[in-house]
Coordinates of C-alpha atoms in Angstrom, one line a residue:
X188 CA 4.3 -19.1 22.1
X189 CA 2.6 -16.9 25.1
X190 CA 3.6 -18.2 28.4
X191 CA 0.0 -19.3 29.9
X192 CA -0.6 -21.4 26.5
X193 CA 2.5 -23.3 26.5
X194 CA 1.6 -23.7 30.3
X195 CA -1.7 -25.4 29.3
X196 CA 0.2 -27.5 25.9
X197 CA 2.8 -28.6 27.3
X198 CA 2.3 -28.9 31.1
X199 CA 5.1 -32.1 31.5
X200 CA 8.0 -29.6 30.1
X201 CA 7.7 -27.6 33.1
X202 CA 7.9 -30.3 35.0
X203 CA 10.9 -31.2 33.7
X204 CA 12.8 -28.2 33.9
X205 CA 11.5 -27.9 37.5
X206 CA 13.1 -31.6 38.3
X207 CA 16.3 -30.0 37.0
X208 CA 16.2 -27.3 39.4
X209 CA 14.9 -29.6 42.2
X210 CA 14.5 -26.8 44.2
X211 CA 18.7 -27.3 44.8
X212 CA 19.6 -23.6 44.8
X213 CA 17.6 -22.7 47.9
X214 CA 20.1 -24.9 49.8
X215 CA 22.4 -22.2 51.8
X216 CA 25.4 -22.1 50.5
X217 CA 28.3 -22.0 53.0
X218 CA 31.0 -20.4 51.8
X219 CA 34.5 -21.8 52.8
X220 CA 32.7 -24.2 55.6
X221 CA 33.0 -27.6 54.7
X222 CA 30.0 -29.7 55.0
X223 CA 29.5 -33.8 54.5
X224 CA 27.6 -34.4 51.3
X225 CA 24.0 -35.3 52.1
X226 CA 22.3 -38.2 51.5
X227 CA 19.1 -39.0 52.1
X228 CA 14.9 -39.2 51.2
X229 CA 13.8 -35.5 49.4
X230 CA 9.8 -34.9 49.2
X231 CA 8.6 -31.6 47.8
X232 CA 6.1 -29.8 46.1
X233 CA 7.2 -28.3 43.4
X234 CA 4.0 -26.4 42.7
X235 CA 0.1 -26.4 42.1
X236 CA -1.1 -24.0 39.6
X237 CA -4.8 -23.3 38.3
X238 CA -5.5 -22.4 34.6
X239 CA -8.5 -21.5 33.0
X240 CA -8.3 -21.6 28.9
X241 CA -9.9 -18.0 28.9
X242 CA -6.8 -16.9 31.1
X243 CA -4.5 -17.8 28.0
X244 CA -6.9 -17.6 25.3
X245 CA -7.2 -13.9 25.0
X246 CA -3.2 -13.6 25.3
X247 CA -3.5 -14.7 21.6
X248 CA -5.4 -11.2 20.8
X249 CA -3.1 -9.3 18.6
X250 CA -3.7 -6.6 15.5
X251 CA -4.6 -9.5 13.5
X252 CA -6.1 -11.7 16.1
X253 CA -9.5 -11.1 17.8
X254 CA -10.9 -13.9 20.5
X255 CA -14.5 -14.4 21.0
X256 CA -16.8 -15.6 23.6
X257 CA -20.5 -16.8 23.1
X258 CA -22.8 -16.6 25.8
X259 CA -22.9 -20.0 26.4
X260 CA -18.8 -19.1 26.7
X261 CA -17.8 -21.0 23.5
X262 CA -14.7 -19.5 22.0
X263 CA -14.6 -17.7 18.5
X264 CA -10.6 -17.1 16.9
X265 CA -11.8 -14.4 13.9
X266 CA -9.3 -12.4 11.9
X267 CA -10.9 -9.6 9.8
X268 CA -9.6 -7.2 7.2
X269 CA -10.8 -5.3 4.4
X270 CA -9.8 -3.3 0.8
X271 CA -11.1 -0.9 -1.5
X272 CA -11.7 -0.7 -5.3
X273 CA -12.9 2.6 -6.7
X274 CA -10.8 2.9 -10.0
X275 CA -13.3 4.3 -12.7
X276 CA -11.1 4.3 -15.6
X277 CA -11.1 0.4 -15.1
X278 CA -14.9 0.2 -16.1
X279 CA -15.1 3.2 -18.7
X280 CA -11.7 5.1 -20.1
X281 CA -12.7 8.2 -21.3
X282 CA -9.7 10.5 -22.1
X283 CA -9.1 13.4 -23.9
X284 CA -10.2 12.6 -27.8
X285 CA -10.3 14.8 -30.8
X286 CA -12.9 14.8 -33.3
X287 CA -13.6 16.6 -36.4
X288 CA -15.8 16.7 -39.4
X289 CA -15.2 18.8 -43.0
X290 CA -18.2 20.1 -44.8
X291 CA -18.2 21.0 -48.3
X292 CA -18.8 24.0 -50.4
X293 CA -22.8 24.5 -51.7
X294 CA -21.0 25.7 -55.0
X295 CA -19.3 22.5 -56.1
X296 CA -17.7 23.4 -59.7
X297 CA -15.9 26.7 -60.2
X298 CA -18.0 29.5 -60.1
X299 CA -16.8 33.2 -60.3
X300 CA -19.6 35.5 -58.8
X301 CA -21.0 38.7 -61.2
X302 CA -22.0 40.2 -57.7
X303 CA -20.9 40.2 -53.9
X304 CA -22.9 36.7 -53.1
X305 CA -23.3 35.2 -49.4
X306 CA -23.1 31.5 -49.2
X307 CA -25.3 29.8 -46.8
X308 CA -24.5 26.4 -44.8
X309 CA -26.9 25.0 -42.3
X310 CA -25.3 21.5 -41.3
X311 CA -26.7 19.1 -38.0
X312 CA -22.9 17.0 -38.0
X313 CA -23.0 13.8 -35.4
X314 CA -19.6 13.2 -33.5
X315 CA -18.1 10.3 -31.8
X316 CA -17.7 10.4 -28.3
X317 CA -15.0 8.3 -28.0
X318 CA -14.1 5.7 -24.8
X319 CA -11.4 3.8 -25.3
X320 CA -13.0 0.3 -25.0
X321 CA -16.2 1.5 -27.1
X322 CA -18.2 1.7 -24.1
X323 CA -21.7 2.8 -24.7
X324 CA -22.5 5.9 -23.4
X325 CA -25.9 7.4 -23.1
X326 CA -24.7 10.5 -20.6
X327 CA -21.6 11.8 -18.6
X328 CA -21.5 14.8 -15.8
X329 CA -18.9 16.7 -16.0
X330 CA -16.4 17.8 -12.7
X331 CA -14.0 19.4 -15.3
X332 CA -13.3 19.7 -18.3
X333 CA -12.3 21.9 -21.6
X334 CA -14.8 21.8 -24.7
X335 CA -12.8 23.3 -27.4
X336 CA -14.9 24.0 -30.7
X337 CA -12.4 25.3 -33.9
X338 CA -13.5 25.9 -37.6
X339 CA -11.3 26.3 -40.0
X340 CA -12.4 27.9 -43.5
X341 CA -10.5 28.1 -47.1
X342 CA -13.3 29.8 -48.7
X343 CA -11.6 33.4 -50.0
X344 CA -14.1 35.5 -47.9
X345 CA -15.6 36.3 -44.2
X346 CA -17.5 33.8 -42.6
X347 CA -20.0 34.9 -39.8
X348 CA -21.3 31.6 -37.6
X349 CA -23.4 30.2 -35.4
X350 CA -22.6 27.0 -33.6
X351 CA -24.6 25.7 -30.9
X352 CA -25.3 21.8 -29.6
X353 CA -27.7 20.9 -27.2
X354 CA -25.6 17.9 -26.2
X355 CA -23.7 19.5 -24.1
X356 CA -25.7 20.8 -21.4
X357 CA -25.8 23.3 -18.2
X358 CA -27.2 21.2 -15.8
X359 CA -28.6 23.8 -13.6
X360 CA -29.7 26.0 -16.3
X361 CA -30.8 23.4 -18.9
X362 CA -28.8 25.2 -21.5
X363 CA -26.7 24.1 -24.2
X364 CA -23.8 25.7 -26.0
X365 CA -24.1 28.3 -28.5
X366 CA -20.5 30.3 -30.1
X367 CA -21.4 32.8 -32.2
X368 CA -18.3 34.3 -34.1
X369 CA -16.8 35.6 -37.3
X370 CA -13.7 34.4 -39.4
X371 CA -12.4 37.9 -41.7
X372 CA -10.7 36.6 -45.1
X373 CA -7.6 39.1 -45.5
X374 CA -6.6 37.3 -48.8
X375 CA -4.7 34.4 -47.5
X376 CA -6.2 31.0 -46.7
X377 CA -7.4 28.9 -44.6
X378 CA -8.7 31.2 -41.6
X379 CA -9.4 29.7 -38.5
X380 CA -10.7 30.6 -35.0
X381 CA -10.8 28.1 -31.7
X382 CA -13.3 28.9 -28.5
X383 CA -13.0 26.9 -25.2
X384 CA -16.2 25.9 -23.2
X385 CA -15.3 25.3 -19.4
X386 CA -17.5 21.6 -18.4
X387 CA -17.9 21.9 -15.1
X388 CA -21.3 21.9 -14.3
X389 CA -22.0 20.6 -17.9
X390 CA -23.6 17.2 -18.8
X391 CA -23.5 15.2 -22.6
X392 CA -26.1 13.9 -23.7
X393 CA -25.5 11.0 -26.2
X394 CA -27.2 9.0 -28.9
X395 CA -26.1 5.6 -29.8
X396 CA -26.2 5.0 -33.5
X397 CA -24.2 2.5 -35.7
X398 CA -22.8 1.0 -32.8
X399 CA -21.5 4.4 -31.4
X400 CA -22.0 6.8 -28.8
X401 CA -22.6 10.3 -30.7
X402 CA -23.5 13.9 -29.8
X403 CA -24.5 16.4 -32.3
X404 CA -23.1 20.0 -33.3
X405 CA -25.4 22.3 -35.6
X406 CA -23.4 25.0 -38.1
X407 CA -25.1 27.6 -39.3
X408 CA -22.5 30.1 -41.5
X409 CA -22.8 32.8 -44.0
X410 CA -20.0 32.9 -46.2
X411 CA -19.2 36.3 -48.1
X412 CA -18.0 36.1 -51.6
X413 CA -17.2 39.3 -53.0
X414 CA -18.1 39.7 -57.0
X415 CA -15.4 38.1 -59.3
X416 CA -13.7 36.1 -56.3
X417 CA -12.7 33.0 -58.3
X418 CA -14.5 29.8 -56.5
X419 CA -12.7 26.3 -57.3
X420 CA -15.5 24.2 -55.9
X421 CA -13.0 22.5 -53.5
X422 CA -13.6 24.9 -50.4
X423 CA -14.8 23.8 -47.3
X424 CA -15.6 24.5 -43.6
X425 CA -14.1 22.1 -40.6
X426 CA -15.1 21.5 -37.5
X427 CA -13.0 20.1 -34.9
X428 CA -14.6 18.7 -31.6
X429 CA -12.0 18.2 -28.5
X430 CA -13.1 17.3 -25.3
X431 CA -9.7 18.1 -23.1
X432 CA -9.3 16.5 -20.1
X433 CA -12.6 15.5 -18.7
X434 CA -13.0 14.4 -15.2
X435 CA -16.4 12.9 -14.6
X436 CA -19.1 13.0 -11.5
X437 CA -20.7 10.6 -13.3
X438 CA -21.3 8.5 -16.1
X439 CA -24.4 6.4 -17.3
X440 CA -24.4 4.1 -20.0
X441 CA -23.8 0.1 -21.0
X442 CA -20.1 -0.7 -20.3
X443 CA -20.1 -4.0 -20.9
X444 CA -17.9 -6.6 -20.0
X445 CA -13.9 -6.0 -18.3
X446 CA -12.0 -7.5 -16.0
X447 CA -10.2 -5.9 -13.4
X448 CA -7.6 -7.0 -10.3
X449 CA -8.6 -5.8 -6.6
X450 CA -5.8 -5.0 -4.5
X451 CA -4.5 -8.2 -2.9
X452 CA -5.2 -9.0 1.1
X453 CA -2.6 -10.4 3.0
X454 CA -4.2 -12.3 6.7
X455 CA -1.5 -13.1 8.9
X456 CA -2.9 -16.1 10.6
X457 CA -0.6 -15.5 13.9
X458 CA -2.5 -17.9 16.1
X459 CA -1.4 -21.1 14.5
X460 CA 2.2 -20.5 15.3
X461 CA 0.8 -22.1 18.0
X462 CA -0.3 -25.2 16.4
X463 CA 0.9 -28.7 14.8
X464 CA 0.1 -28.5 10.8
X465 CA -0.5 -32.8 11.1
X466 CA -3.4 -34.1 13.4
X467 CA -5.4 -31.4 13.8
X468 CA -9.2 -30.7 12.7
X469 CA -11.9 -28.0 13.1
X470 CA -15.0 -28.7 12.3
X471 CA -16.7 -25.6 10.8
X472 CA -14.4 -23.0 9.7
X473 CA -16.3 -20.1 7.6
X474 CA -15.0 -17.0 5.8
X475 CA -17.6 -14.5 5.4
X476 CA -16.8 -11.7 2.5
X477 CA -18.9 -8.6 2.4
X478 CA -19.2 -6.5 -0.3
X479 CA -20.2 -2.9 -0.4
X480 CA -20.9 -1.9 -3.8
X481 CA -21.8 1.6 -4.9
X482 CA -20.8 0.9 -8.8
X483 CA -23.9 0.9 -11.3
X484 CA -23.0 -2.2 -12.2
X485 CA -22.8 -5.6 -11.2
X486 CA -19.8 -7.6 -10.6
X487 CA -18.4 -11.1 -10.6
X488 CA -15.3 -11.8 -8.4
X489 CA -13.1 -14.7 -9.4
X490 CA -11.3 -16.7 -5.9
X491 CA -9.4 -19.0 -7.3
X492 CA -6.4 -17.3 -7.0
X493 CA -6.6 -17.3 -2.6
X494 CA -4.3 -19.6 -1.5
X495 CA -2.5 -19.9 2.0
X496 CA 1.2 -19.6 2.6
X497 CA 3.8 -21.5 4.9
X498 CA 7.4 -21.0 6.2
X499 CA 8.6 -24.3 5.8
X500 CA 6.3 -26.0 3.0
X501 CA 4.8 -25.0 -0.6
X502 CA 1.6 -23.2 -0.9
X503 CA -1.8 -24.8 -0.5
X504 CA -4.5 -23.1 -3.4
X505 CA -8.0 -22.3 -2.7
X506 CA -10.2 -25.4 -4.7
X507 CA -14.0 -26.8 -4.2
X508 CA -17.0 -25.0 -5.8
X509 CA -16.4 -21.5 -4.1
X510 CA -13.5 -20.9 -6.4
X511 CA -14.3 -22.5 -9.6
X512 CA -17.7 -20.2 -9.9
X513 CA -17.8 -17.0 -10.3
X514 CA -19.2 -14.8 -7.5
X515 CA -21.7 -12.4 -8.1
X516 CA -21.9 -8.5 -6.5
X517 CA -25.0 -7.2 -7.0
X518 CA -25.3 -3.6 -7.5
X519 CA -27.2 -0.4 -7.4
X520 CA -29.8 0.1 -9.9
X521 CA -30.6 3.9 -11.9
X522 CA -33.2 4.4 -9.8
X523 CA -31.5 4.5 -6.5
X524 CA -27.9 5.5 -8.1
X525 CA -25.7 6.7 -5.2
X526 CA -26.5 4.2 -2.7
X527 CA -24.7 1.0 -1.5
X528 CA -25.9 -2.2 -1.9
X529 CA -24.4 -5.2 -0.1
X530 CA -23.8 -8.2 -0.9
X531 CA -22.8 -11.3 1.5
X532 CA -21.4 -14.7 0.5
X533 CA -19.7 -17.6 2.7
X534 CA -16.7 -20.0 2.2
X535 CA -17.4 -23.5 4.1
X536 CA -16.3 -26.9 4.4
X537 CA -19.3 -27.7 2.3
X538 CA -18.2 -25.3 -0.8
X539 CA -14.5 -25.4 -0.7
X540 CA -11.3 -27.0 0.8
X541 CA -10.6 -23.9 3.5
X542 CA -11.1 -26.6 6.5
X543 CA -7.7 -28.3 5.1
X544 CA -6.3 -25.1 4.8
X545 CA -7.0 -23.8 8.0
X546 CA -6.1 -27.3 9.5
X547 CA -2.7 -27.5 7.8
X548 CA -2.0 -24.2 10.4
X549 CA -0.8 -21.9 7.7
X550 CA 1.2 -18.7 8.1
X551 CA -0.7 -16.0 5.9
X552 CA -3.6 -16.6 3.8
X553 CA -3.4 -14.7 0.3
X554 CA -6.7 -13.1 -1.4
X555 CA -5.8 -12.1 -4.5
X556 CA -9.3 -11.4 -6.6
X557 CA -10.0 -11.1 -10.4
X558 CA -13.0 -9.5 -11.2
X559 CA -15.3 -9.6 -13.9
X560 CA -17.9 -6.3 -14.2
X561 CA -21.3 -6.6 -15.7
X562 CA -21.0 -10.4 -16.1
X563 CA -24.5 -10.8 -17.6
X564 CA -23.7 -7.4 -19.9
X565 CA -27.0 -5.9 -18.5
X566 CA -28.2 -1.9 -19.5
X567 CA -28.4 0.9 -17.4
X568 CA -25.0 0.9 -16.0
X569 CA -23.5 3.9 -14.1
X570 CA -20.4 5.1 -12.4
X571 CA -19.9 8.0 -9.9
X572 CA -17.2 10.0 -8.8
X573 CA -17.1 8.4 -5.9
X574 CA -18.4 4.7 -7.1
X575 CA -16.3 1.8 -5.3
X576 CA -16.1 -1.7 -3.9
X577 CA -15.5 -2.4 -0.4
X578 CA -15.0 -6.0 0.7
X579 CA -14.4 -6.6 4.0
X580 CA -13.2 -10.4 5.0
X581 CA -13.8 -11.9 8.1
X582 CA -12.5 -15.7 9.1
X583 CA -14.7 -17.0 12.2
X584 CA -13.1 -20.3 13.9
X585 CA -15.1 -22.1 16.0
X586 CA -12.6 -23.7 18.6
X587 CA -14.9 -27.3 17.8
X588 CA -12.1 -29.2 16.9
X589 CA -10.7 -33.0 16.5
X590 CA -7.1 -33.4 17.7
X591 CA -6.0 -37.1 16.6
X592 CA -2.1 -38.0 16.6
X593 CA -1.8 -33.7 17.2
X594 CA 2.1 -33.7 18.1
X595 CA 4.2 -30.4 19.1
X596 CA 8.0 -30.6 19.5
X597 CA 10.0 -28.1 21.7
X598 CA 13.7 -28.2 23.5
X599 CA 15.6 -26.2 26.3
X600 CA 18.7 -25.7 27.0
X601 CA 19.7 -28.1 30.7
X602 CA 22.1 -26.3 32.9
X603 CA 24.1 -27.8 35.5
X604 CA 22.9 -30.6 37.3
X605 CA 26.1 -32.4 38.5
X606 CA 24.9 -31.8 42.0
X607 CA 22.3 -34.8 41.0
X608 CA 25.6 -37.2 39.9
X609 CA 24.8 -39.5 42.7
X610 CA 21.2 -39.8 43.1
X611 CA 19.6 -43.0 43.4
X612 CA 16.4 -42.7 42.4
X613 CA 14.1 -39.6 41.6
X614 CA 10.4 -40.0 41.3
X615 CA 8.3 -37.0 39.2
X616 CA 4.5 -36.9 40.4
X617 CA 2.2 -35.0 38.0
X618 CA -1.4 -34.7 39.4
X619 CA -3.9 -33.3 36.7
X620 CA -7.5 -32.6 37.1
X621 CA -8.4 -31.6 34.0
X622 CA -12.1 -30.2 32.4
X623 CA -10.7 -30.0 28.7
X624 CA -12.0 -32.7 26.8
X625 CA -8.2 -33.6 25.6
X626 CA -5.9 -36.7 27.0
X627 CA -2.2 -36.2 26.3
X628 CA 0.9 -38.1 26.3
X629 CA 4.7 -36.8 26.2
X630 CA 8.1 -38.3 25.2
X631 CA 11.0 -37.2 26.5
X632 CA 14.5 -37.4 24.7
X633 CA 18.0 -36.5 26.2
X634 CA 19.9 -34.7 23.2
X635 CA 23.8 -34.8 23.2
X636 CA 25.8 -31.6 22.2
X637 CA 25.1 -32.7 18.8
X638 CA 21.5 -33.0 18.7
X639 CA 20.8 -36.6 18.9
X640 CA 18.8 -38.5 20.8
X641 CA 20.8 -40.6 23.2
X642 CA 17.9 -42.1 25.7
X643 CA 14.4 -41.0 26.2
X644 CA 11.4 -42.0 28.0
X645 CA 8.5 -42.5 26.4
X646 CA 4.5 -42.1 26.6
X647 CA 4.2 -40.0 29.1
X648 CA 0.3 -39.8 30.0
X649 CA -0.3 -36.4 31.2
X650 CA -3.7 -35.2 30.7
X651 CA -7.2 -37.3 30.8
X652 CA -10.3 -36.7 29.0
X653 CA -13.2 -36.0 30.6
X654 CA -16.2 -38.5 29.2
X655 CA -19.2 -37.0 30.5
X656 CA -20.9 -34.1 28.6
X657 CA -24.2 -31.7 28.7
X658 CA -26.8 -31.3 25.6
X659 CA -24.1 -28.6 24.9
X660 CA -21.4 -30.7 24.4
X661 CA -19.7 -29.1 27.5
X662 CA -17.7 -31.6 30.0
X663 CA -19.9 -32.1 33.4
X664 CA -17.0 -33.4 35.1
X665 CA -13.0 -33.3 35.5
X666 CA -11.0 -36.2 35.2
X667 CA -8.4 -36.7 37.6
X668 CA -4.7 -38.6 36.7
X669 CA -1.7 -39.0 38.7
X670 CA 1.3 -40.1 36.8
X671 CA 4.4 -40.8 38.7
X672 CA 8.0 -40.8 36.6
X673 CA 10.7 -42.7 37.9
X674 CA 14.3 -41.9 37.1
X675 CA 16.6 -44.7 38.1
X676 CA 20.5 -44.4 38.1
X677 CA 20.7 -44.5 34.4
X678 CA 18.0 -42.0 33.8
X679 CA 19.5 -39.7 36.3
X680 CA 22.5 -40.0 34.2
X681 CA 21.2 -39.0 31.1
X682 CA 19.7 -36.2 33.1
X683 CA 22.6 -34.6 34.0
X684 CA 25.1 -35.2 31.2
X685 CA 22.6 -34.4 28.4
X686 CA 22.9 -30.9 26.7
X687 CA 19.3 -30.2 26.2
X688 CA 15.7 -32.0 26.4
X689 CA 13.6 -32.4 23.4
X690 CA 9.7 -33.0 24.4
X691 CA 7.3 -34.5 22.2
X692 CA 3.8 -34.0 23.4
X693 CA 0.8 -35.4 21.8
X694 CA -2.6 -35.0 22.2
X695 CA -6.3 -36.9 21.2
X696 CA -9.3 -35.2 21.9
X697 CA -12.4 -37.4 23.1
X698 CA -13.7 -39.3 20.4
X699 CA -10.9 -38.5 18.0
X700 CA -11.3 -42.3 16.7
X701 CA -14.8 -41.9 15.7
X702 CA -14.3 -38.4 13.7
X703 CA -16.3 -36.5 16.7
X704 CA -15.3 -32.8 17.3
X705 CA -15.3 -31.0 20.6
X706 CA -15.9 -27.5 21.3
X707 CA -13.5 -25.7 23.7
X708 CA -14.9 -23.2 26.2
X709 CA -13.6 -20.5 27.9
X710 CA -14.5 -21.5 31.3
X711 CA -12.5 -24.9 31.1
X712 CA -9.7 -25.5 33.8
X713 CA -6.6 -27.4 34.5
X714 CA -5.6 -28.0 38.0
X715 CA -1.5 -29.0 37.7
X716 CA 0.2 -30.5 41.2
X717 CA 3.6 -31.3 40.4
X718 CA 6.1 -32.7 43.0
X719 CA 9.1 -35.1 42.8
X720 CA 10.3 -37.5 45.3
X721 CA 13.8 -39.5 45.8
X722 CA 17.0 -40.7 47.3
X723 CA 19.5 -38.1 46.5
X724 CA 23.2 -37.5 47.5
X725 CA 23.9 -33.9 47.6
X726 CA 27.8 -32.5 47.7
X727 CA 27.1 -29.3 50.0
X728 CA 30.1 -27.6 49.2
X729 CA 29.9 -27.0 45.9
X730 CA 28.9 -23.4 44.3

């Protein structure tokens, strides 16, 4: 707890440990001169202090923590944090793949040429390009990349070829791929012959057919057959496809629908260690979410997995509308691919439970989001090398809040207060003038070396709420209480045999009864005289 907030909270426990001090230790001590014990009336002041809730308030600024002002100085607690999502492969897998089609011989029964003959294929052969979740693809950009074309013959003679495909494409130059080549027969079979196409700087260009994304190669090859070379009829040519691995500057297409996890946020909500988790209220907590989305394609994020943690009791989960429908990310369209659109949405009171949450003073609040691309399964998706999400949470709390039955405990350690053994009668004065609409109330409770409450004084009024207020809801006017404390014989006994002091202090804003809020501001001050008065009996000579 900072010092100036526990100074504002709990105002009646300094005046308790100041009683036990009583201002004793300024006494001279006389060393080896022997002085009667006194005994007589004490009156002092123990101290007036002035406190303004903006002087504490921003102590509760932290790396987590960030306090706001309005103009109209209402105070803002808002905790903000943010994550980013840019894994392609999540959306569209394309990895290396291997692809390869076998083309028969023109001659299909055993032949034996009379005279050299040349054998002539001219073949357009379709290929799969393969994604792993069967993606449609209608076009990818290559960064890198290996294209690696092979043919592999069986035919007993040379083959001269041409192989070109205009689905792979230079995209500066406009020009496909062309290999031209030759395979020499040296009497042993198959012959083969493998060429490697660098990508970068290439695009493919794809057609979807029968349910697949395909690209196509075109073979032309002149087989030569010298006369009286025996022909089975079972030759053929095959062509082998491999795309080695690709990495993409894009990719266009219709991915359809995946679900993916975003890395989990962790808020640490440090400014309720501050608070009671029973009797307290705010009226309008709101969690804004941003998103920054520069994937071709929209999303839908899944929140019902936020839920807030605690020390000392079991999670509360995230329910209400906000996390049992799915939350739509709009994206950008073909037209303007490689720009960000953003999208906003807001969790309330009115679409989910987060006032109890935030009320119950939790710990840490946990975002763990599912999410859920191209919900609706719409065309003209698109991802770019650079494509991510970027969602950026932001929890604003108005300090318009309802304290009813709000209790905090707290003990300190007593020291030595024989010196008070034979007091009479000690009277505790607490003078507030207060501009906080908040009245307040303490127990005290004298703990033995065990822990347990032994005697106590109860209901302790402390703090007055003001009752008069402007169109803003602001307090016009302090309200002024003087409480006096007596401690008789008994109670100075307690005092100064008890180990420790617990304090119980318990506070109800105006018009707690009747469900109203009230709205803390910055400028709002507490005035604190504290003073004691009493018939004491004081041995001098003791250390």
């Amino acid at each position: 707890m900072t010092p100036k907030f526990s100074r504002l909270l709990v105002l009646a426990w300094l005046a308790v440990f100041f009683l036990s001090g009583c201002n004793i230790d300024n006494l001279p001590n006389l060393d080896k001169t022997y002085l009667p014990d006194y005994e007589g009336e004490i009156a002092l002041i123990i101290g007036k202090d002035t406190l303004t809730v903006g002087e504490f308030i921003k102590e509760l600024s932290d790396d987590t923590t960030v306090v706001q002002e309005a103009e109209n100085k209402e105070i803002f607690i808002v905790y903000e944090d943010s994550t980013d999502f840019s894994l392609t492969s999540d959306f569209v897998d394309v990895a290396t793949f291997s692809n390869e089609k076998t083309i028969e011989s023109p001659v299909s029964i055993p032949f034996i040429p009379p005279t050299d003959t040349t054998l002539v294929i001219n073949r357009e052969i379709n290929f799969d390009y393969v994604s792993n979740e069967g993606e449609r693809l209608d076009s990818l950009f290559y960064e890198s990349g290996t294209l690696r074309l092979s043919i592999i013959s069986d035919f007993p003679g040379d083959v001269a070829y041409s192989i070109n495909t205009n689905s792979f494409v230079n995209v500066n130059s406009g020009d496909g791929i062309t290999l031209n080549s030759a395979l020499v027969y040296s009497g042993v079979a198959p012959i083969s012959r493998t060429q490697d196409t660098d990508l970068s700087g290439y695009k493919t260009l794809l057609n979807f057919q029968n349910d697949s994304s395909v690209f196509t190669v075109n073979l032309q090859a002149a087989i030569s057959i010298p006369a009286g070379q025996a022909l089975s009829g079972d030759e053929t040519i095959n062509i082998q496809v491999d795309v080695i691995d690709p990495e993409f500057d894009a990719i266009y297409g219709s991915f359809g629908t995946d679900t993916f996890d975003i890395e989990s946020q962790e808020i640490s909500l440090d400014v309720f260690s501050e608070f009671s988790d029973t009797g307290l209220s705010f009226e309008a907590p709101r969690v804004y979410f941003t998103f920054d989305n520069s994937f071709g394609l929209p999303a839908g994020l899944d929140f019902s997995n936020i839920y807030a943690s605690y020390e000392d009791k079991p999670d509360m989960a995230l329910t209400g509308q906000f996390a049992e429908t799915l939350q739509i990310i709009d994206a950008p369209t073909l037209e303007n691919a490689g720009s960000i659109v953003t999208s906003s949405i807001t969790m309330t009171k009115d679409n989910s439970n987060i006032n109890d949450i935030l009320s119950s003073s939790p710990d840490r609040l946990n975002l763990s989001l599912t999410g859920i691309s191209n919900p609706d399964n719409l065309d003209g998706n698109f991802l770019l090398k650079n494509s991510n999400i970027k969602i950026k949470s932001r929890i604003e709390l108005p300090l318009s809040l309802k304290l009813q039955d709000f209790e905090y405990d707290t003990e300190f350690e007593l020291g030595d207060l024989s010196r008070l053994d034979n007091s009479q009668t000690l009277t505790l004065i607490l003078k507030t003038s207060n501009e906080l609409p908040i009245g307040g109330e303490i127990d005290v409770h004298f703990l033995d070396i065990n822990g347990e409450a032994f005697d106590d004084i109860m209901n302790i009024s402390i703090l007055e709420s003001p009752t008069l207020f402007d169109p803003d809801e602001k307090t016009t006017e302090a309200s002024s209480l003087e409480t006096r404390v007596t401690l008789d014989k008994a109670k100075i006994t307690s005092l100064t045999t008890a180990e420790k002091l617990k304090v119980t202090v318990r506070f109800n804003s105006f018009g707690s009864q009747q469900d109203q809020f009230v709205k803390i501001f910055s400028d709002y001050s507490l005035i604190t005289t504290i003073a004691i008065e009493g018939k004491v009996s004081i041995n001098l000579n003791e250390n």
